[in-house]
Amino acid sequence: MGAVAEVTYLEAIRAAMADAMRDDERVFLMGEDVGHFGGPFGVSKGLLDEFGAERVIDTPIAEEGFVGAAFGAAWMGERPVVELQFADFVTCPFDVIVTVAAKTHWRSGQAIPLVIRMPTGGGVRGGPFHAGSPEGWFVGQPGLKVVCPGTVGDAYGLLRAAIDDPDPVLFFEHKGLYRRLRADAPVTGTRVPIGEARVARDGSDATVVTYGSGVTLALGAVEQLGADVEVLDLRTVWPLDSAAVLASLEKTSRVLVLQEAARSTGAAGLVLSLVAREGFELLDAPPALHAPVDTPVPFAPELEDAYLPSTDSTVAALEALLAY
């Protein structure tokens, strides 16, 4: 039996789109430069050649307009996948997403199978306008699902599940993982259920609850620390897998929430409020948060490095939690 080929996080996302488009002619991609240019990070490279300009659609620089057009297509039974060049630009179609798409099923019973893909996160010197982590703006919004894959397998499987889903799904792809993260190619057609967390590492001393770029970071920090720490990868930050968080906390009695989004946004508040409400009696230490300060992402490299959680800073946060 031959060796399984390795692919990057980026290639897994591209494969998920291509496989979905081959399986279902209703699936199409639209966004700025997704066709001839292959997207700003090359994620859609080659799709135009295979599927043509009617299914890989280059749009004007008008996010509210083309997300609105995708909403209309979803209403009519198509399965659009929209790419925003950077997650920061989701402010432009915010009204279409939150006021219209999220509420349509509640108002009319109409399914809106719309996926919005967004390159998110820092570490690539993108500065305050191109390196944000805005997933927290949508956490708690009824009618939406918010997905943040942190592995190659989940990048493929969660995107396939998102395209199948009858509801709007916001799909945050960490741009720092695009070419850095590699793993065996996912099995074609694999789906990863939306709304289910996974234990990325078993442990008994404490739990790190994280997602997206935080998964690799947490695993590296735990390895460096040498403690028996569990890492829980949320995968979907909304709806939150509350049962998985509480089950891990019951096992370890200590919890650290790790995220790249600033302290007062992201999914941290949702996780910490759950722990306070339903897991308080399980705790042997106050729940901890390791996240950047509440500022935009700095542009200067040395400031961005200081701003973002690192292996060393995560080790320090875990040491403080374990020492309590």
C-alpha positions in Angstrom: 0.0 0.0 0.0 1.4 3.4 -1.0 2.2 6.2 1.4 -0.6 8.7 2.1 0.1 12.1 0.5 0.6 15.1 2.8 -1.4 18.3 2.1 -1.4 21.8 3.7 -4.3 23.4 5.5 -4.8 25.6 2.4 -4.8 22.6 0.0 -7.4 20.8 2.2 -9.7 23.8 1.9 -9.3 23.9 -1.8 -9.9 20.2 -2.1 -13.1 20.5 0.0 -14.5 23.2 -2.4 -13.5 21.2 -5.5 -15.0 18.0 -4.2 -18.2 19.8 -3.2 -18.5 21.4 -6.6 -18.0 18.1 -8.3 -20.6 16.4 -6.2 -23.3 19.2 -6.4 -23.7 21.5 -9.4 -25.5 24.0 -7.1 -22.3 24.8 -5.3 -20.4 27.8 -6.7 -17.7 30.2 -5.4 -17.7 33.9 -5.6 -15.5 36.7 -4.3 -12.8 39.2 -5.2 -10.0 37.7 -7.4 -11.1 34.1 -6.7 -11.0 33.2 -10.4 -8.0 34.1 -12.5 -5.9 35.2 -9.6 -6.9 32.2 -7.3 -7.7 34.4 -4.3 -5.3 36.6 -2.3 -3.7 33.5 -0.7 -4.1 31.1 -3.7 -6.8 29.0 -2.0 -9.0 28.8 -5.1 -6.1 28.4 -7.6 -7.1 26.1 -10.4 -10.9 26.0 -9.7 -11.7 28.4 -12.6 -10.0 26.1 -15.0 -12.0 23.1 -13.9 -15.4 24.7 -13.3 -15.5 27.8 -15.5 -16.5 31.4 -14.9 -20.2 30.6 -14.2 -19.2 28.8 -11.0 -16.0 30.6 -10.0 -17.1 34.2 -10.1 -14.8 37.2 -9.7 -16.7 40.1 -8.1 -16.2 43.8 -7.7 -14.8 45.2 -4.4 -18.2 45.4 -2.9 -18.6 42.9 0.0 -22.1 44.0 0.9 -23.2 43.6 -2.7 -21.8 40.2 -3.5 -22.7 38.7 0.0 -26.2 40.0 -0.7 -26.2 38.3 -4.1 -25.1 35.1 -2.5 -27.9 35.3 0.0 -30.3 35.6 -2.8 -28.8 32.6 -4.6 -29.1 30.6 -1.4 -32.7 31.6 -1.0 -33.3 30.3 -4.5 -31.8 26.9 -3.7 -28.2 27.3 -4.8 -25.3 26.7 -2.4 -22.9 29.6 -2.7 -19.5 29.8 -1.1 -18.3 33.3 -0.6 -14.7 34.3 0.0 -13.8 37.6 1.7 -10.2 38.6 1.1 -9.7 39.2 4.8 -12.0 38.5 7.8 -11.6 42.1 8.8 -13.8 43.1 5.8 -16.8 41.3 7.2 -17.8 44.7 8.7 -19.0 45.7 5.2 -21.6 42.9 4.7 -22.4 42.7 8.5 -26.0 43.9 8.0 -26.6 41.3 5.3 -25.2 38.5 7.5 -26.7 39.4 10.9 -29.9 41.3 10.1 -30.9 39.3 7.0 -29.3 35.9 6.6 -29.2 35.0 10.3 -32.9 35.8 10.8 -34.5 34.5 7.6 -35.2 30.9 8.8 -36.7 32.3 12.0 -38.9 34.7 10.0 -40.0 32.6 7.2 -38.7 29.0 7.6 -36.6 29.4 4.5 -33.2 27.5 4.5 -30.2 29.7 3.6 -27.3 27.4 2.8 -24.7 30.1 2.6 -21.0 29.7 3.5 -18.8 32.7 4.0 -15.0 31.9 4.1 -12.7 34.4 5.7 -8.9 34.4 6.2 -8.4 35.4 9.8 -5.7 36.0 12.4 -2.3 37.6 12.8 1.3 36.5 12.6 1.7 37.5 9.0 2.4 41.3 9.5 -1.0 42.3 8.2 -1.5 45.1 10.7 -4.7 46.4 12.2 -6.8 46.2 9.1 -5.8 42.7 7.8 -5.0 40.6 10.8 -8.0 40.7 13.1 -9.9 37.8 14.6 -13.6 39.0 14.4 -15.3 35.6 15.1 -16.5 36.9 18.5 -18.8 39.4 16.8 -21.0 36.5 15.7 -20.8 34.3 18.7 -24.3 34.2 20.3 -26.1 35.3 17.2 -29.1 33.1 16.6 -29.3 31.7 13.1 -25.6 31.6 12.4 -22.9 28.9 12.8 -19.3 30.0 13.4 -16.5 27.5 12.6 -12.8 27.9 13.2 -10.8 24.8 12.1 -7.4 24.2 13.6 -6.2 21.1 11.8 -5.9 20.0 8.2 -8.5 17.3 8.6 -11.0 19.7 10.1 -10.3 22.3 7.4 -11.6 19.8 4.9 -14.3 18.1 6.9 -15.8 21.1 8.5 -16.0 22.9 5.1 -17.7 20.0 3.5 -20.2 20.0 6.4 -20.7 23.7 6.2 -21.5 23.5 2.5 -24.1 20.8 3.2 -25.6 22.8 6.1 -29.0 24.5 5.5 -28.0 27.5 7.7 -25.5 30.3 7.1 -22.0 29.2 8.2 -19.1 31.6 8.9 -15.9 29.8 8.2 -12.8 31.4 9.6 -9.5 30.1 8.1 -6.4 31.1 9.9 -4.0 32.6 7.3 -1.0 31.7 9.4 -1.9 28.0 9.1 -2.5 28.0 5.3 1.0 26.8 4.3 2.5 26.0 7.7 0.2 23.2 8.8 0.6 19.9 7.0 -1.0 16.4 7.6 -2.2 13.4 5.7 -4.7 14.2 3.0 -8.3 13.8 4.3 -10.4 11.1 2.9 -12.5 12.5 0.1 -16.1 13.1 1.2 -15.3 13.2 4.9 -17.6 15.4 7.0 -16.8 16.7 10.5 -20.0 17.5 12.4 -20.5 21.2 13.1 -21.0 21.9 16.8 -18.9 19.1 18.2 -15.6 19.8 20.0 -12.8 17.2 20.1 -10.1 16.3 22.6 -6.9 17.0 20.8 -4.8 15.8 23.8 -5.9 13.8 26.9 -4.9 15.1 30.3 -5.9 15.3 33.9 -4.1 18.3 35.5 -5.8 21.1 33.6 -7.8 21.9 30.4 -6.9 24.3 27.7 -10.0 25.3 25.7 -9.1 26.7 22.4 -9.7 26.8 18.6 -8.2 27.7 15.3 -4.5 28.7 15.6 -4.7 28.1 19.4 -4.7 24.3 18.9 -1.2 23.9 17.5 0.0 26.6 20.0 -1.6 24.8 23.0 -0.2 21.4 22.0 3.3 22.9 21.6 3.1 24.7 25.0 1.9 21.5 26.8 4.7 19.5 25.3 7.2 22.1 26.4 5.7 22.3 29.9 5.7 18.5 30.3 2.5 18.5 32.4 -0.6 16.3 31.9 -2.8 18.9 30.4 -5.8 18.3 28.2 -6.4 20.3 25.1 -10.0 20.7 24.0 -10.4 22.0 20.4 -13.8 23.7 20.1 -13.7 23.6 16.3 -17.1 25.3 16.3 -17.3 28.3 18.5 -21.0 28.9 17.9 -23.0 26.9 18.8 -20.7 26.0 21.7 -20.2 22.4 22.7 -21.0 23.0 26.3 -21.1 19.4 27.2 -17.6 18.8 26.0 -16.2 21.8 28.0 -17.9 20.7 31.2 -16.9 17.0 30.7 -13.2 18.1 30.4 -13.5 20.4 33.4 -15.0 17.6 35.5 -11.9 15.6 34.7 -9.2 18.3 35.4 -10.8 20.9 37.7 -8.8 23.7 36.1 -9.3 25.5 32.8 -7.4 28.0 30.7 -9.2 29.6 27.7 -6.6 30.4 24.9 -7.5 32.5 21.9 -6.0 34.9 19.4 -8.9 37.2 19.5 -8.6 40.1 22.0 -9.6 39.4 25.6 -13.0 41.0 25.4 -14.1 39.3 22.2 -13.7 35.9 20.6 -15.4 32.8 22.3 -13.7 33.3 25.7 -16.6 35.1 27.3 -19.0 32.4 26.3 -16.8 29.6 27.6 -16.0 31.4 30.9 -19.6 32.3 31.6 -20.5 28.6 31.0 -17.8 27.5 33.5 -19.0 30.1 36.1 -22.7 29.1 35.7 -22.5 25.4 35.4 -19.0 24.3 36.3 -18.2 26.4 39.4 -18.3 23.5 41.9 -15.9 21.6 39.7 -13.1 24.2 39.9 -10.0 23.9 42.0 -8.7 27.3 40.7 -10.2 30.4 39.1 -10.7 30.0 35.4 -8.0 31.6 33.4 -7.8 33.5 30.1 -4.8 33.8 27.9 -5.5 36.3 25.0 -4.2 39.5 23.6 -4.9 42.8 25.2 -7.9 44.9 23.8 -6.1 46.7 21.0 -6.0 46.3 17.3 -3.2 44.0 16.0 0.0 46.0 15.8 1.8 46.3 12.5 5.4 46.6 13.9 6.8 43.0 14.0 8.2 43.2 17.5 4.9 44.6 18.8 2.8 42.0 17.0 5.0 39.2 18.4 4.5 40.7 21.9 0.8 41.0 21.3 0.0 37.5 20.1 0.0 34.5 22.5 3.2 32.5 22.1 4.5 29.1 23.3 6.4 30.7 26.1 3.5 33.0 27.2 1.1 30.0 27.1 3.5 27.9 29.2 3.6 30.8 31.7 -0.2 31.0 31.9 -0.4 27.3 32.4 2.2 27.3 35.1 0.3 30.0 37.0 -2.9 28.0 36.7 -1.3 24.8 37.9 0.4 26.6 40.8 -2.7 28.1 42.3 
